[in-house]
Structure formats: C-alpha cells, structure tokens
Amino acid sequence: MKWSVEHKPSYSILKIQLDPGEEITAEAGAMVLMRGDIEIKTHTAGGIAKAFLRALGATETFFVNTYRAKSSAELWFAPALPGDIHAIELKGDEWVVQDTSYLAHYGDIELSIAWRGFKGFLAEGELVWLKVKGHGIVWVESYGAIDRIDLRPGEKTIIDNFHFVAMPANTRYRVRKFGGWKSFLFGGEGIIVEVEGPTTIYVQSRILPPFAHILRKYLRR
C-alpha cells in the first residue's frame, strides 16, 4: 500500500494505491475516484452498531465501505468539508477520534464507540467519539487546518469540543460546560474538553456550527 495527501491544508485529498489482496476502509460517501478491479463491501464498523442501538434505542448505525483490490488499484478519498487530512500510525495502541473526523483506515484496526454524552441537552452539544485501536494507519479529517498540540506532564489545556479531532485513549480529560450557566448558554462555547498532559492532541481550525448559523441568515431570505 502506498498513499499520499495532496492539496493541503484547505482542500486535501487522500490518494491510495493498493496491491492485489489489500484493502482499505473509509467512511460512507468519502470516495472520489476508483481505478482497477475493486470489490466493495458496505458494513457497520466493529461494535459500533450495537453501541448505537443501546445508546439511542433506535436503528442508527455507523456505516463504512471496505474496498478490496482484486488487481492493482487506486482510490481517492476526500472530506465532506474544505479541510486537511492527517495520518495517525497505530502500533497496538488506542486513540479517540471525533466521529466527524474519521476518514479511513488501513490494517488490523477495530472501530468502536469511545464516549457518547450530553444527548439531547443541546442540539449542538451532543458528543460522539470513536475509539480506534490495533496496528495500521488511521486518517483523520478536519474542517480547516489540523494543528498538533503537545502537552508536558501536568500541563493542562481547554479545547472547544467541536475543535477536538483526536488524542490517545489513555489521555486524562474531563468534559464539562463552558463557565457558569450564563456563559454556557450565551457565551458561544457550550461544551469544552479539559485535557491534562503528557499527551498529544489534534485540533481543527474551523467548526461547522458558526458557518451553519451564518448560512441560516441568508436561507431565510
């Protein structure tokens, strides 16, 4: 398998070259281009379906597509929004990824629900985080550019939950509201994540809710 990310950081696209017998899994709807003899299987990812059913009491599931090369093949994948793509290499460890930040993975990697909270508390405050573990590569996507933050032991930082992209699963963190109730409801931040080092965190430079709010002004007209 060979890969590259082009047109960074605003309009990134992931290009994958597979040898016969190799396969890659990606979020539904991310495929841009396919070349070669490729077998496609659409399925739920790991234990995600059961986790969603238990959490929601509904039929919502997380679908992905697995592309298996029957000959030498090429695939392109792109985020739904203008933004960046970053590769996280797993060597038997676990990472937590925002559900909207997962793009694709290669290798022996399992996807599951890491955390789900604040359901129904605020329409834009619901959190769904995925856990990725195993050996291989996970590509994460962003709205805007991706920044890496390295925290020293005991060092703390606070991140808006929508700006969060990924971090190691063993990171010490706490999810809470922004300030007091007045700040939480009217301060424009909502839910935040307080993280303590040592760890590495990836964040995105843009988030969708403010952009959607601006668009609603024009859609009313």
C-alpha positions as semicolon CSV with decimal commas, in nm:
position;residue;x (nm);y (nm);z (nm)
1;M;0,000;0,000;0,000
2;K;0,122;0,348;-0,089
3;W;-0,050;0,673;-0,001
4;S;-0,020;1,050;-0,024
5;V;-0,218;1,356;0,080
6;E;-0,233;1,636;-0,176
7;H;-0,368;1,993;-0,187
8;K;-0,310;2,053;0,186
9;P;-0,436;2,211;0,403
10;S;-0,757;2,357;0,262
11;Y;-0,871;2,106;0,000
12;S;-0,684;1,788;0,096
13;I;-0,741;1,461;-0,085
14;L;-0,610;1,118;0,018
15;K;-0,475;0,903;-0,266
16;I;-0,423;0,531;-0,202
17;Q;-0,252;0,269;-0,420
18;L;-0,332;-0,093;-0,332
19;D;-0,168;-0,417;-0,440
20;P;-0,390;-0,717;-0,519
21;G;-0,545;-0,856;-0,198
22;E;-0,501;-0,534;0,002
23;E;-0,799;-0,343;0,137
24;I;-0,888;-0,010;0,292
25;T;-1,195;0,102;0,487
26;A;-1,343;0,453;0,466
27;E;-1,646;0,646;0,584
28;A;-1,951;0,621;0,362
29;G;-1,957;0,894;0,097
30;A;-1,585;0,976;0,109
31;M;-1,484;0,807;-0,218
32;V;-1,382;1,039;-0,502
33;L;-1,228;0,803;-0,759
34;M;-1,158;0,432;-0,817
35;R;-0,930;0,262;-1,068
36;G;-0,879;-0,111;-1,111
37;D;-1,078;-0,421;-1,019
38;I;-1,214;-0,342;-0,672
39;E;-1,462;-0,535;-0,457
40;I;-1,676;-0,316;-0,227
41;K;-1,845;-0,423;0,096
42;T;-2,068;-0,188;0,298
43;H;-2,099;-0,279;0,665
44;T;-2,118;-0,145;1,019
45;A;-1,787;-0,079;1,187
46;G;-1,689;-0,319;1,464
47;G;-1,907;-0,287;1,772
48;I;-2,045;0,050;1,670
49;A;-2,386;-0,075;1,559
50;K;-2,466;-0,240;1,891
51;A;-2,329;0,056;2,086
52;F;-2,552;0,298;1,898
53;L;-2,855;0,076;1,943
54;R;-2,801;0,060;2,317
55;A;-2,735;0,435;2,346
56;L;-3,016;0,551;2,120
57;G;-3,279;0,280;2,141
58;A;-3,303;0,327;1,765
59;T;-3,173;0,183;1,440
60;E;-2,898;0,440;1,377
61;T;-2,566;0,280;1,281
62;F;-2,223;0,387;1,162
63;F;-2,165;0,253;0,810
64;V;-1,831;0,224;0,635
65;N;-1,716;0,088;0,299
66;T;-1,431;-0,161;0,266
67;Y;-1,254;-0,162;-0,071
68;R;-1,060;-0,481;-0,156
69;A;-0,825;-0,472;-0,454
70;K;-0,854;-0,773;-0,686
71;S;-0,587;-0,617;-0,909
72;S;-0,352;-0,321;-0,870
73;A;-0,590;-0,039;-0,775
74;E;-0,610;0,328;-0,690
75;L;-0,864;0,509;-0,471
76;W;-0,910;0,873;-0,376
77;F;-1,093;0,992;-0,063
78;A;-1,185;1,345;0,045
79;P;-1,351;1,513;0,347
80;A;-1,703;1,643;0,308
81;L;-1,586;1,995;0,403
82;P;-1,283;2,201;0,292
83;G;-1,003;2,092;0,520
84;D;-0,697;1,885;0,597
85;I;-0,613;1,514;0,631
86;H;-0,363;1,372;0,880
87;A;-0,234;1,016;0,928
88;I;-0,209;0,859;1,274
89;E;0,001;0,543;1,291
90;L;-0,118;0,281;1,539
91;K;0,123;0,024;1,684
92;G;-0,112;-0,168;1,910
93;D;-0,227;0,148;2,089
94;E;-0,567;0,321;2,103
95;W;-0,682;0,667;2,001
96;V;-1,004;0,860;2,048
97;V;-1,138;1,037;1,737
98;Q;-1,429;1,274;1,692
99;D;-1,688;1,085;1,483
100;T;-1,694;1,359;1,217
101;S;-1,313;1,345;1,197
102;Y;-1,279;0,979;1,095
103;L;-1,199;0,940;0,723
104;A;-1,039;0,599;0,663
105;H;-0,810;0,328;0,798
106;Y;-0,574;0,058;0,674
107;G;-0,456;-0,252;0,861
108;D;-0,583;-0,455;1,153
109;I;-0,784;-0,180;1,324
110;E;-1,105;-0,201;1,526
111;L;-1,359;0,083;1,549
112;S;-1,593;0,122;1,845
113;I;-1,775;0,390;2,043
114;A;-1,543;0,556;2,294
115;W;-1,782;0,802;2,457
116;R;-2,126;0,946;2,396
117;G;-2,270;1,220;2,614
118;F;-2,496;1,523;2,652
119;K;-2,751;1,362;2,418
120;G;-3,046;1,594;2,374
121;F;-2,906;1,851;2,618
122;L;-2,841;2,095;2,336
123;A;-2,880;2,018;1,968
124;E;-2,521;2,124;1,902
125;G;-2,378;1,982;2,223
126;E;-2,407;1,611;2,156
127;L;-2,077;1,426;2,152
128;V;-1,989;1,102;1,977
129;W;-1,628;0,988;1,997
130;L;-1,488;0,680;1,827
131;K;-1,211;0,456;1,958
132;V;-0,961;0,319;1,707
133;K;-0,715;0,051;1,815
134;G;-0,482;-0,203;1,657
135;H;-0,200;-0,191;1,404
136;G;-0,211;0,025;1,093
137;I;-0,293;0,378;0,985
138;V;-0,597;0,592;1,060
139;W;-0,656;0,904;0,853
140;V;-0,845;1,183;1,026
141;E;-1,005;1,478;0,851
142;S;-1,081;1,832;0,960
143;Y;-1,279;2,141;0,871
144;G;-0,994;2,383;0,811
145;A;-0,635;2,303;0,905
146;I;-0,516;2,050;1,165
147;D;-0,285;2,161;1,447
148;R;-0,086;1,934;1,679
149;I;-0,062;2,024;2,048
150;D;0,195;1,850;2,271
151;L;0,138;1,882;2,646
152;R;0,407;1,827;2,908
153;P;0,335;1,618;3,222
154;G;0,083;1,805;3,438
155;E;0,022;2,073;3,176
156;K;-0,346;2,141;3,106
157;T;-0,538;2,293;2,818
158;I;-0,905;2,354;2,737
159;I;-1,046;2,280;2,391
160;D;-1,386;2,351;2,242
161;N;-1,542;2,008;2,181
162;F;-1,611;2,084;1,813
163;H;-1,245;2,177;1,754
164;F;-1,128;1,844;1,900
165;V;-1,007;1,592;1,639
166;A;-0,810;1,314;1,811
167;M;-0,596;1,213;2,111
168;P;-0,456;0,893;2,267
169;A;-0,725;0,697;2,454
170;N;-0,520;0,695;2,776
171;T;-0,521;1,076;2,793
172;R;-0,659;1,226;3,114
173;Y;-0,952;1,451;3,020
174;R;-1,278;1,591;3,154
175;V;-1,580;1,704;2,952
176;R;-1,774;1,991;3,106
177;K;-1,974;2,303;3,025
178;F;-1,811;2,637;2,946
179;G;-1,807;2,853;3,262
180;G;-2,129;2,909;3,456
181;W;-2,478;2,859;3,316
182;K;-2,493;3,209;3,167
183;S;-2,161;3,158;2,987
184;F;-2,265;2,809;2,884
185;L;-2,593;2,925;2,729
186;F;-2,485;3,261;2,582
187;G;-2,104;3,257;2,567
188;G;-2,091;3,076;2,235
189;E;-1,868;2,790;2,354
190;G;-2,108;2,534;2,503
191;I;-1,918;2,214;2,588
192;I;-1,541;2,205;2,639
193;V;-1,279;1,937;2,696
194;E;-1,016;1,989;2,967
195;V;-0,707;1,781;2,889
196;E;-0,400;1,707;3,104
197;G;-0,056;1,604;2,978
198;P;0,157;1,428;2,894
199;T;-0,027;1,377;2,567
200;T;-0,069;1,483;2,206
201;I;-0,393;1,636;2,078
202;Y;-0,503;1,724;1,727
203;V;-0,748;2,011;1,679
204;Q;-0,914;2,170;1,374
205;S;-0,905;2,540;1,296
206;R;-1,270;2,570;1,186
207;I;-1,602;2,427;1,304
208;L;-1,934;2,386;1,127
209;P;-2,199;2,534;1,367
210;P;-2,095;2,904;1,325
211;F;-2,085;2,862;0,947
212;A;-2,427;2,696;0,951
213;H;-2,557;2,986;1,165
214;I;-2,435;3,239;0,907
215;L;-2,594;3,041;0,623
216;R;-2,929;3,034;0,802
217;K;-2,946;3,414;0,783
218;Y;-2,929;3,401;0,404
219;L;-3,152;3,096;0,368
220;R;-3,433;3,283;0,546
221;R;-3,421;3,544;0,271
